[in-house]
mmCIF file of C-alpha atoms and ligand atoms in Angstrom:
data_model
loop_
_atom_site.group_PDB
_atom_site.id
_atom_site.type_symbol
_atom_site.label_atom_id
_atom_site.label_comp_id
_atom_site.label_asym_id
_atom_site.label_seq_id
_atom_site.Cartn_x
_atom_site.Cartn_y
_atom_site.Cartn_z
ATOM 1 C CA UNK A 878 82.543 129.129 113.038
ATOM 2 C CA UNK A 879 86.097 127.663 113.481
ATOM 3 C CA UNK A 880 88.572 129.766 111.433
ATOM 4 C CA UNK A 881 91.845 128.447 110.193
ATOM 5 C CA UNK A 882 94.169 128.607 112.947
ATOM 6 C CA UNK A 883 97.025 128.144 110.058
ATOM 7 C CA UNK A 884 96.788 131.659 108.431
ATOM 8 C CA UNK A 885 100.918 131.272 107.292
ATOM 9 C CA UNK A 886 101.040 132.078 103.394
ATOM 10 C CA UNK A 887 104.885 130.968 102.702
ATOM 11 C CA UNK A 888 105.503 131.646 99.125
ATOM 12 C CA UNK A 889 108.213 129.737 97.291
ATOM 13 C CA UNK A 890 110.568 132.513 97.668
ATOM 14 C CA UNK A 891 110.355 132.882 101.218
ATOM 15 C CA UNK A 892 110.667 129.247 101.551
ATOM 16 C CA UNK A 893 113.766 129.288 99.039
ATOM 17 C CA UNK A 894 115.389 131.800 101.408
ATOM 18 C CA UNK A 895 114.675 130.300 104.704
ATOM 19 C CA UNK A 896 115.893 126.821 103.987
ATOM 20 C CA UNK A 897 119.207 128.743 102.581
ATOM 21 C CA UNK A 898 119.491 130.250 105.872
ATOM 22 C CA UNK A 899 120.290 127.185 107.668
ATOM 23 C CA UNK A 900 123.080 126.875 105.270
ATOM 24 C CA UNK A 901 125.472 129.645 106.843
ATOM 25 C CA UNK A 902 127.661 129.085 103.695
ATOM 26 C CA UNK A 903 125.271 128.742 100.921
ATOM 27 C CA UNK A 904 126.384 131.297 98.112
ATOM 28 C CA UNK A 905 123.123 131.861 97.269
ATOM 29 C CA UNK A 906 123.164 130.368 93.733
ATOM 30 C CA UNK A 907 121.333 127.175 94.710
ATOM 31 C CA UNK A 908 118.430 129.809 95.717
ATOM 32 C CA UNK A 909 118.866 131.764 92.224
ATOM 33 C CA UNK A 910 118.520 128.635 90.268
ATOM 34 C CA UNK A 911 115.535 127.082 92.032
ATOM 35 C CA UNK A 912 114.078 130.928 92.221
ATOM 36 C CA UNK A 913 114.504 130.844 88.522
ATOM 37 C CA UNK A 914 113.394 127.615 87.930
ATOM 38 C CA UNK A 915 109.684 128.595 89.461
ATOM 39 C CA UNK A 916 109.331 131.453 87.275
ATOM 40 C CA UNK A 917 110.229 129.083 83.801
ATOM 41 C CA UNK A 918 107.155 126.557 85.344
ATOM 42 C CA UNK A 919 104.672 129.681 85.984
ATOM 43 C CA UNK A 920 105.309 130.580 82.134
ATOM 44 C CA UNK A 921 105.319 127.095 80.659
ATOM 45 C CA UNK A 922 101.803 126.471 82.996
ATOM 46 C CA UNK A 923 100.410 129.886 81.538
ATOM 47 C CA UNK A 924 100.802 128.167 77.819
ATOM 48 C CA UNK A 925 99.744 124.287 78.845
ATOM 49 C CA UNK A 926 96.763 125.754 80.254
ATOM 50 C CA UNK A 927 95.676 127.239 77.065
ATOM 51 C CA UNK A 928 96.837 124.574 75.350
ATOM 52 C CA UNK A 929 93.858 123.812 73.316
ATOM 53 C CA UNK A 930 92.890 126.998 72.485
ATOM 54 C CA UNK A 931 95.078 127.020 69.860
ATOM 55 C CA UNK A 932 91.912 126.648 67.169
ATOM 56 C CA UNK A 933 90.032 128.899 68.725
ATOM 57 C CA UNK A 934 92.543 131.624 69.107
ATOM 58 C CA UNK A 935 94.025 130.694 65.590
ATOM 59 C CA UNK A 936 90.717 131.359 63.718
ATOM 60 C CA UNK A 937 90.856 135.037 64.981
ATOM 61 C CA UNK A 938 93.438 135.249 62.029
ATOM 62 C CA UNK A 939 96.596 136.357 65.069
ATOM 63 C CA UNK A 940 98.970 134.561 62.845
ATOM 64 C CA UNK A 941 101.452 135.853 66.311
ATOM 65 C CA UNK A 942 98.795 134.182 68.782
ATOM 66 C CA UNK A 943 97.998 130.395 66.244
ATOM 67 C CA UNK A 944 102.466 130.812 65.157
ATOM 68 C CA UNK A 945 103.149 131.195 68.645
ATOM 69 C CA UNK A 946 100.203 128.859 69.809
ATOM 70 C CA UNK A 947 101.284 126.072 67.472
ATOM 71 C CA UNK A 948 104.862 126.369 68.574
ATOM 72 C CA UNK A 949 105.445 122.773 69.427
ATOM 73 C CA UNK A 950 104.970 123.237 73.519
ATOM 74 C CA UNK A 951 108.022 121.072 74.508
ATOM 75 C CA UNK A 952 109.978 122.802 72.483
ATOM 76 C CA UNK A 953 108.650 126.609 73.869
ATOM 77 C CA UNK A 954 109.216 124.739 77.231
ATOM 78 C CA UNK A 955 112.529 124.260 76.652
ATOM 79 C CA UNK A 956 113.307 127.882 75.199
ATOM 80 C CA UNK A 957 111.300 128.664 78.328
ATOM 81 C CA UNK A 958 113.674 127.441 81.027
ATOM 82 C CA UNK A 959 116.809 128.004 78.392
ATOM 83 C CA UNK A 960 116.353 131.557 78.817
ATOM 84 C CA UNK A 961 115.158 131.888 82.375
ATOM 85 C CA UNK A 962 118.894 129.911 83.220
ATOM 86 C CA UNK A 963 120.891 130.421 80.899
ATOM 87 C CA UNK A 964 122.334 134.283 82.204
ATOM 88 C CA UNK A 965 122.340 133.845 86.042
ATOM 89 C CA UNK A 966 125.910 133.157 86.262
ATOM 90 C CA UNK A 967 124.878 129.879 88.301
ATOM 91 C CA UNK A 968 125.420 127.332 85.811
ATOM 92 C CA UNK A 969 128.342 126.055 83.759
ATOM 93 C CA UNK A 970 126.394 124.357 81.448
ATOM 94 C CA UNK A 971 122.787 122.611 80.520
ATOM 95 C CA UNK A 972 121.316 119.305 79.141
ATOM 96 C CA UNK A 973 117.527 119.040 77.992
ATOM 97 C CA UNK A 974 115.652 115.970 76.688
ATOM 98 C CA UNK A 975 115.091 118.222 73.405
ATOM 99 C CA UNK A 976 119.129 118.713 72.584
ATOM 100 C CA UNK A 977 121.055 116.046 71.487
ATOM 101 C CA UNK A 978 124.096 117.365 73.215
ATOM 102 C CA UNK A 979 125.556 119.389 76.285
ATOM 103 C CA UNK A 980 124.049 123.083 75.738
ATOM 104 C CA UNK A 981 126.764 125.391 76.926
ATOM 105 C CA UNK A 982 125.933 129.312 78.550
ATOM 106 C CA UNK A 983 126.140 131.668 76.135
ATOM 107 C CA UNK A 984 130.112 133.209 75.877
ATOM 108 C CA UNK A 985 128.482 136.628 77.119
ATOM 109 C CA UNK A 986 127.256 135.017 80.198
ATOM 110 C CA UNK A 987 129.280 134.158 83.531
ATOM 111 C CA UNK A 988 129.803 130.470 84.257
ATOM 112 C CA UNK A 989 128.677 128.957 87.754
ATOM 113 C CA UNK A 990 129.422 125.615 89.358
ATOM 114 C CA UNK A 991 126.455 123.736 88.926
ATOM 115 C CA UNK A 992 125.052 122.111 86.026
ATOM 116 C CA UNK A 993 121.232 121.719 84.966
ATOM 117 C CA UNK A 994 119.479 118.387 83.300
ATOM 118 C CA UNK A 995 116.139 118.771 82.419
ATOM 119 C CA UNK A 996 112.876 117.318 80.557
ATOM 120 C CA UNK A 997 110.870 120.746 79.906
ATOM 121 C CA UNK A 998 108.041 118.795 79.234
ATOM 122 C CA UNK A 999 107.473 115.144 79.777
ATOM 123 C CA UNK A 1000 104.350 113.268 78.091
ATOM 124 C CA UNK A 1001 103.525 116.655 75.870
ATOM 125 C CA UNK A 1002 101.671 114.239 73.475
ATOM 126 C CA UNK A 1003 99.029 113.913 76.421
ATOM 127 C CA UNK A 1004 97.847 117.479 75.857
ATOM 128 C CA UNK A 1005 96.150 117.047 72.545
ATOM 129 C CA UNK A 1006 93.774 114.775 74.913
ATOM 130 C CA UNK A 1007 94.337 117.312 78.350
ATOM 131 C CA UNK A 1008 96.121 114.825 80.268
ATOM 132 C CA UNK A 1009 98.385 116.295 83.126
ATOM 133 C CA UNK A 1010 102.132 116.911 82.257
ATOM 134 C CA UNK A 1011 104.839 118.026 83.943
ATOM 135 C CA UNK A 1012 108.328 119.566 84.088
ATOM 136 C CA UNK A 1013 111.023 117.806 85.462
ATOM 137 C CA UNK A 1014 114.384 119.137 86.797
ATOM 138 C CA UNK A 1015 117.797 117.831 88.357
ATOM 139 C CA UNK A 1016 121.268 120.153 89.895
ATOM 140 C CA UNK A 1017 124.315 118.673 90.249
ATOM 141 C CA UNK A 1018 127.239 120.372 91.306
ATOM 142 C CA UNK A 1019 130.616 120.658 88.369
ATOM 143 C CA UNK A 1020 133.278 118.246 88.493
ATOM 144 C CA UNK A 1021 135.344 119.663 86.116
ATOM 145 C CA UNK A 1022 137.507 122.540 86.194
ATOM 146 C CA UNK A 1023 137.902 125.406 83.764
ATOM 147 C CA UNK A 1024 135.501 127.587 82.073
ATOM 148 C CA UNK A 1025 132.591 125.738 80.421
ATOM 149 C CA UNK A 1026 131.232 122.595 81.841
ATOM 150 C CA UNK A 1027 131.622 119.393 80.140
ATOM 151 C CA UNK A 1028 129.682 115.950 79.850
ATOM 152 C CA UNK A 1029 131.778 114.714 82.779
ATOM 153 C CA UNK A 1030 129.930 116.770 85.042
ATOM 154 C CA UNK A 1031 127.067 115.546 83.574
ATOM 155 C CA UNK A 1032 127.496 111.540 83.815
ATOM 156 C CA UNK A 1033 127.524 111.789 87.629
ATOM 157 C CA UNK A 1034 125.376 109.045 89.777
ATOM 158 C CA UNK A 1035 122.012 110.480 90.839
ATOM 159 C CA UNK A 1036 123.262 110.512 94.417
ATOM 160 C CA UNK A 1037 125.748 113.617 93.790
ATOM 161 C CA UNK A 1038 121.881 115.858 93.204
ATOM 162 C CA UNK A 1039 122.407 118.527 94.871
ATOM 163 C CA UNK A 1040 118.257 119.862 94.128
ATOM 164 C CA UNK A 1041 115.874 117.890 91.982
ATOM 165 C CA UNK A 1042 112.144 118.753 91.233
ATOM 166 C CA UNK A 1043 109.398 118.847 88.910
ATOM 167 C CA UNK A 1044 106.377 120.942 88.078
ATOM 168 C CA UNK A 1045 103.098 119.053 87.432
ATOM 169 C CA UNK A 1046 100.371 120.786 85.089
ATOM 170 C CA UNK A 1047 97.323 119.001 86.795
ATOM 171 C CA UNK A 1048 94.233 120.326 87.885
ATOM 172 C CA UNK A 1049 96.398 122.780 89.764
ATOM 173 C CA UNK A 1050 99.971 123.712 88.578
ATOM 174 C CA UNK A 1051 102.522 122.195 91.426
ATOM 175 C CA UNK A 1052 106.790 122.829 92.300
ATOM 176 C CA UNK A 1053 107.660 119.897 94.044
ATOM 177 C CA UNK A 1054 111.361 119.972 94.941
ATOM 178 C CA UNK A 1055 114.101 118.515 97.225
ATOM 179 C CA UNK A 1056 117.573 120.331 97.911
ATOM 180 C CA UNK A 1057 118.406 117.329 100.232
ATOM 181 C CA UNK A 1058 116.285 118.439 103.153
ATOM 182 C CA UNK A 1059 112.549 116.895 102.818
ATOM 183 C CA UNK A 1060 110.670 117.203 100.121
ATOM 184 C CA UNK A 1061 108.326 120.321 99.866
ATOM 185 C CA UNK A 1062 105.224 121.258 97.074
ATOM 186 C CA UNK A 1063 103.670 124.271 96.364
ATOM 187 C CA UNK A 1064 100.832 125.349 94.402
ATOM 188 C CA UNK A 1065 100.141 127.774 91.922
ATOM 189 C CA UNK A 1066 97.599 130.661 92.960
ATOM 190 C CA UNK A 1067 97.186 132.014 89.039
ATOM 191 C CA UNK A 1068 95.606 135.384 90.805
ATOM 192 C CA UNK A 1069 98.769 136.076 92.382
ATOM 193 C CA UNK A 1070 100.774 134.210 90.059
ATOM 194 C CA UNK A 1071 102.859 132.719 92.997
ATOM 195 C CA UNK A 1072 103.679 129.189 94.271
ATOM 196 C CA UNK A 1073 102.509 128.841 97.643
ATOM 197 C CA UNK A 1074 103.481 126.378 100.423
ATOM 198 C CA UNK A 1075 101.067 123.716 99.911
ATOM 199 C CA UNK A 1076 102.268 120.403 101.202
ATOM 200 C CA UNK A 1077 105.579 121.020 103.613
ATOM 201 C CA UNK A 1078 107.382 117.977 104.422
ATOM 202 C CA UNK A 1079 105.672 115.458 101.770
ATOM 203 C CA UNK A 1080 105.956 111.709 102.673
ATOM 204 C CA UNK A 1081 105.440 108.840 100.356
ATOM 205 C CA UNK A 1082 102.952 106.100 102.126
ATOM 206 C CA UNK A 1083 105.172 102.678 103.377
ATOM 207 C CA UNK A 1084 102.744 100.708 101.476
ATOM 208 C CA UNK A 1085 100.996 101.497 98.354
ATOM 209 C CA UNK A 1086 97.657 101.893 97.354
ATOM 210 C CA UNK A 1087 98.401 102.404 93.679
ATOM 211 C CA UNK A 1088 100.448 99.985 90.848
ATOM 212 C CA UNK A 1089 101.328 102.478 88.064
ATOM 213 C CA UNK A 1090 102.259 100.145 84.909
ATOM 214 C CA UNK A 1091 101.528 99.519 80.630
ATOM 215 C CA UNK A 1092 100.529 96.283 81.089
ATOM 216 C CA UNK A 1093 100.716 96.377 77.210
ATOM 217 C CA UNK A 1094 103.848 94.748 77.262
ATOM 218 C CA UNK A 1095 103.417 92.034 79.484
ATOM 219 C CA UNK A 1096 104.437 89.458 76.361
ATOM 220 C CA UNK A 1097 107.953 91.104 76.157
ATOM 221 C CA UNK A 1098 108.588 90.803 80.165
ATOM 222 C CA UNK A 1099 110.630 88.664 81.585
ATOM 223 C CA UNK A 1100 109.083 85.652 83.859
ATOM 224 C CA UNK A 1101 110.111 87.638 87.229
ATOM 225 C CA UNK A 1102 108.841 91.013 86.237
ATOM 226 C CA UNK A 1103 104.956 89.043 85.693
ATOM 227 C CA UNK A 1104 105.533 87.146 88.263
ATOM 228 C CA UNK A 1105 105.920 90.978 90.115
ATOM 229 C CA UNK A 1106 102.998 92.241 88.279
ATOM 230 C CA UNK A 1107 101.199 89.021 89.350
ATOM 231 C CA UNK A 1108 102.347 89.517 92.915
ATOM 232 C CA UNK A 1109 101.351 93.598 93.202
ATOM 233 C CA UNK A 1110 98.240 92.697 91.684
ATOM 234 C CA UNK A 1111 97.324 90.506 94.676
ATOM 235 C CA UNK A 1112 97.267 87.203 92.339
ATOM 236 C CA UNK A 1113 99.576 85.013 94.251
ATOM 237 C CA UNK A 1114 97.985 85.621 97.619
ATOM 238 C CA UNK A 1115 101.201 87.120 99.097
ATOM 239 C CA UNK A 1116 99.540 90.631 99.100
ATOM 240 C CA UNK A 1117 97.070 92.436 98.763
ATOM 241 C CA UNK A 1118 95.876 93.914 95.423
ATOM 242 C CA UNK A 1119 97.217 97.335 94.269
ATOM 243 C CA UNK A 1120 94.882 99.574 92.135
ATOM 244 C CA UNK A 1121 95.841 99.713 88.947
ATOM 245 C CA UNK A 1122 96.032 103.558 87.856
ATOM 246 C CA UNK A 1123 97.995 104.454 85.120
ATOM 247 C CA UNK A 1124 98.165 107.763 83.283
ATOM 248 C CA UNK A 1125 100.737 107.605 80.845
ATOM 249 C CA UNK A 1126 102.433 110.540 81.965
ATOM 250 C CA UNK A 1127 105.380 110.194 84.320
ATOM 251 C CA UNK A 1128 104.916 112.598 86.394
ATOM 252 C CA UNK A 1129 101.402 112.409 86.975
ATOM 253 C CA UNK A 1130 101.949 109.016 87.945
ATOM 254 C CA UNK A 1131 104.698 109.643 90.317
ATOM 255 C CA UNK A 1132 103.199 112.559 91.740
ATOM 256 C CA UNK A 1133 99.534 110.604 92.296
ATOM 257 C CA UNK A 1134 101.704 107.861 94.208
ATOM 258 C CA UNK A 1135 104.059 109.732 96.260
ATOM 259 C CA UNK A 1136 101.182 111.421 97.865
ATOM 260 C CA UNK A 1137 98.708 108.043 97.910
ATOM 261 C CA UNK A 1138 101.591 105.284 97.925
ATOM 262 C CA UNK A 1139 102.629 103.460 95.547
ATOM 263 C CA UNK A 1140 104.832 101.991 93.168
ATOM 264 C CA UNK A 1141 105.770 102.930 89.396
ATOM 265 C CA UNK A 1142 107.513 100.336 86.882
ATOM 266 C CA UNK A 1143 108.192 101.386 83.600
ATOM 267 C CA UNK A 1144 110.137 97.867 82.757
ATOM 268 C CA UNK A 1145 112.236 96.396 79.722
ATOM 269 C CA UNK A 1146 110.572 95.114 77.123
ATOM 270 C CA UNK A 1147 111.214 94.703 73.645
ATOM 271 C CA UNK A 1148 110.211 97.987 72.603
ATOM 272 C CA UNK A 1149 112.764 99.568 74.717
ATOM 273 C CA UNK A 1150 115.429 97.038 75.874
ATOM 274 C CA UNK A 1151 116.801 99.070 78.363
ATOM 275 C CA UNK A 1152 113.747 101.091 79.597
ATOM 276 C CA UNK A 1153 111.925 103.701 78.309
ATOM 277 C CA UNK A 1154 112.997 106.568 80.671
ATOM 278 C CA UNK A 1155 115.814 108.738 80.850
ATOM 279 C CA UNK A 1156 118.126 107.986 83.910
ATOM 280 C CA UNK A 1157 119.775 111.230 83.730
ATOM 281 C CA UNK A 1158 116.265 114.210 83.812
ATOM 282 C CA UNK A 1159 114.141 112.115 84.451
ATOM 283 C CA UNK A 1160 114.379 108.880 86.748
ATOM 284 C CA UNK A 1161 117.613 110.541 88.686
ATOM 285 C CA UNK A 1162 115.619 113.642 89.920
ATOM 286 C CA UNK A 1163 112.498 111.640 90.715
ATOM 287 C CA UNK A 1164 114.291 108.731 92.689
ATOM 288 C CA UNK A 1165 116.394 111.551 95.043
ATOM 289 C CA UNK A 1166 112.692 113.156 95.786
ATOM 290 C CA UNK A 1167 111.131 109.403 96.234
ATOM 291 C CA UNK A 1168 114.162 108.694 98.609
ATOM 292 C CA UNK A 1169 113.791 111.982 100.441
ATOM 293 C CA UNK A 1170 110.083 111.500 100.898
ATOM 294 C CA UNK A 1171 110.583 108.081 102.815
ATOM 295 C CA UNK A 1172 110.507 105.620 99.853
ATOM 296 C CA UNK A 1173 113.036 103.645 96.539
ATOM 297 C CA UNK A 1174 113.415 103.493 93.300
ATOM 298 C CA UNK A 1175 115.904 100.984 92.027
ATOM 299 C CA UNK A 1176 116.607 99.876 88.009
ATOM 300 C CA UNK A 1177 115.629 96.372 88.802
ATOM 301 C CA UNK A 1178 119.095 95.700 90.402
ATOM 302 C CA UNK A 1179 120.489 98.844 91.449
ATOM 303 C CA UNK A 1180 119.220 101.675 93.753
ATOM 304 C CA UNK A 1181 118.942 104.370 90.932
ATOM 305 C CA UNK A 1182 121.079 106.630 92.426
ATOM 306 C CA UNK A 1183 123.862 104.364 92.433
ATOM 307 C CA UNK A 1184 124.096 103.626 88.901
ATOM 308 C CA UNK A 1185 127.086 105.450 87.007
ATOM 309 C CA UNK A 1186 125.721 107.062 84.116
ATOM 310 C CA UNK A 1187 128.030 106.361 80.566
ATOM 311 C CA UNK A 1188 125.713 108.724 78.514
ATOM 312 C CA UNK A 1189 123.471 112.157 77.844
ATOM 313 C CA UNK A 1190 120.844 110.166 77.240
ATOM 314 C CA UNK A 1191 120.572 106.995 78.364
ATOM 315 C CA UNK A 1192 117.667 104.988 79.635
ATOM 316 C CA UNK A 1193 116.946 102.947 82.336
ATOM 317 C CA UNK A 1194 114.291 100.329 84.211
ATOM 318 C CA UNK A 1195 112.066 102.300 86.692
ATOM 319 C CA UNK A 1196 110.329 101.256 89.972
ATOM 320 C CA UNK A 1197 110.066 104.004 92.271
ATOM 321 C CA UNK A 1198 108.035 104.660 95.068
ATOM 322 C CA UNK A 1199 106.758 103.352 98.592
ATOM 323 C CA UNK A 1200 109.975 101.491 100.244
ATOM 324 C CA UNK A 1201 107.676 98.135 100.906
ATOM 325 C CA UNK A 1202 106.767 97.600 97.484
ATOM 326 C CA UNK A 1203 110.388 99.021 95.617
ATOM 327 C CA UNK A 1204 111.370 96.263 98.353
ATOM 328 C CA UNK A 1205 109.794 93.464 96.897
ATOM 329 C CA UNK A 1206 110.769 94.283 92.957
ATOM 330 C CA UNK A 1207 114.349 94.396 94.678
ATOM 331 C CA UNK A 1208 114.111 90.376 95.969
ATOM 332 C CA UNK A 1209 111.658 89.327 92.920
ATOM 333 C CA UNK A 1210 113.976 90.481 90.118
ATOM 334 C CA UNK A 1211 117.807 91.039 91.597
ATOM 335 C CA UNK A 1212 119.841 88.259 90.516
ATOM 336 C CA UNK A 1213 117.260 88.270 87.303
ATOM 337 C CA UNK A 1214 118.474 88.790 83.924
ATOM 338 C CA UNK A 1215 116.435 92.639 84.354
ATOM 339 C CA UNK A 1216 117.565 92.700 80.467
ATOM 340 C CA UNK A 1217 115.448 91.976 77.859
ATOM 341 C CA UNK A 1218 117.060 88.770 76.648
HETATM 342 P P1 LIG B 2352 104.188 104.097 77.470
HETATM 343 C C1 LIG B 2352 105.454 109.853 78.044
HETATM 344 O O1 LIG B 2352 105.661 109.665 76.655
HETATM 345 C C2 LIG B 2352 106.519 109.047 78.781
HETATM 346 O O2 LIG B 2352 107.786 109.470 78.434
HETATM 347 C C3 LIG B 2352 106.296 109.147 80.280
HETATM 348 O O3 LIG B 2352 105.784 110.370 80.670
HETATM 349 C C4 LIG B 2352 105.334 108.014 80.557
HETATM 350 O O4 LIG B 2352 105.442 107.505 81.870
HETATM 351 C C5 LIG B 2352 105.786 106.967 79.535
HETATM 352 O O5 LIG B 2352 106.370 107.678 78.450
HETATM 353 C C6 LIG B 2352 104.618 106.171 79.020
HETATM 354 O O6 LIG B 2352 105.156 105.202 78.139
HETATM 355 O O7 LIG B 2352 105.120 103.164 76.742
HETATM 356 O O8 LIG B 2352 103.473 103.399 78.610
HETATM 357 O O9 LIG B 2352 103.240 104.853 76.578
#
């Protein structure tokens, strides 16, 4: 019988705290917020994953369990990671895809020097149906001086990440981060309730296997993107075809491709004339992981973490993932009007 020579069990804290070792400097608050940040995803994946129980539960007449149940989940996500930040003394202020503006720390709380952007929970109106969500999470360090931190340290370019991640509420609940060194998953044991080194070093494929895109709106592309599409799908003989796999839920897309290559494109269209996604939580932290894990994302014209945010909020084009295949959007559509005209 061959036993498993690899017996290491390297929970996310010990990883946390060996990577800040090689950082003679590090304060230590880096740690706190990412240490933080794990135990926010094991509580939000403790309430996805009874998700649709909330009938069930609700008809034993708990108004707590069906009131607390029925909470809207992104919002009880974003309490969720509110409250699990919001008093470490790491950060000077927050942004969230659910709050129209800068969330400052409470006056009763000490102020750090990094700020956090954050989706708590992308695609939440996939888990009526029990498709995979996820959590999605970006650190940048404060520009500004004084006491609170203010939308200027905010509308920095994604390159200035200091630690971007995301959670993924699959068939197993998964921290995938990057504090500039590699990028490095972990998995949710729910007996032990701790994230466990899973996948150390995670690379994205050079060329992808998978095309993640809503054909739906291929009447409001532009000419180069369906000429793209055309080319990814094999259809002008310059390639070969992609599989078409598309979930509908960011990070289940992006996560699916960065471990079986691939590429992502979420383009303009008239719906959304500048994109659908959110440069600042949610395409930002994604493209520094892609980039760290060997592969691009660029806005059509731009590597993403170039572009100079102007606001909270904003959106942006998307194709991210395996370098080859980011590489060919790049020469098909730069030099394209990439806005919907
Ligand atoms: P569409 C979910 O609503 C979301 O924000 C992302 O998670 C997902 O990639 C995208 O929208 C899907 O958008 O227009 O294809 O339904």
């Amino acid at each position: 019988m061959v036993h498993n020579t690899d017996t290491s069990v390297v929970t996310i804290e010990r990883f946390i705290i060996e990577q800040e070792a090689l950082h003679p400097h590090a304060s230590g608050d880096l740690s706190g917020i990412l240490r933080d940040l794990a135990l926010a995803a094991k509580m939000i994946a403790s309430k996805v994953r009874r998700a649709g129980l909330v009938d069930i539960l609700g008809t034993a007449g708990s108004e707590n369990v069906q009131g607390e149940m029925q909470q809207k989940l992104d919002l009880f996500a974003h309490e969720t990671i509110f409250k699990a930040m919001d008093h470490g003394g790491r950060l000077c202020a927050m942004a969230s895809e659910e709050v129209e503006h800068l969330i400052p720390i409470p006056e009763q709380f000490k102020r750090g020097k990094y700020v956090l952007l954050f989706d708590p929970l992308d695609g939440s109106s996939n888990i009526d149906v029990n498709v995979p969500v996820g959590t999605i999470f970006s650190v940048v360090r404060r520009v500004t001086k004084g006491d609170h931190g203010t939308i200027d340290d905010m509308l920095q370019p994604g390159r200035k990440q200091v630690a971007a991640g995301y959670v993924v509420y699959g068939s197993s609940t998964m921290f995938v981060y990057t504090t500039g060194q590699g990028v490095h998953g972990f998995t949710l044991d729910p007996s032990i309730g701790e994230f466990l080194l899973s996948h150390p070093d995670m690379k994205i494929p050079a060329h992808g296997r998978y095309l993640s895109v809503n054909d739906a709106y291929e009447q409001h592309w532009t000419e180069p993107v369906r000429a793209l599409m055309r080319r990814y799908r094999g259809l002008d003989g310059k390639r070969d075809a992609m599989n078409v796999r598309y979930i509908g839920s960011l990070v289940a897309d992006f996560h699916r491709n960065l471990l079986g290559g691939g590429v992502f494109a979420y383009p303009v269209n008239a719906k959304s004339p500048s994109g659908k996604l959110r440069l600042l939580y949610e395409c930002n932290p994604l493209a520094l992981i892609c980039e760290q894990a060997g592969g691009a994302a660029i806005d059509g014209v731009h590597r993403l973490l170039d572009v100079k945010p102007t606001e909270l909020h904003q959106r942006s084009p998307l194709y991210i993932g395996s370098k080859a295949d980011v590489d060919i959007a790049l020469q098909m559509l730069a030099g394209t009007t990439n806005r919907h005209t």
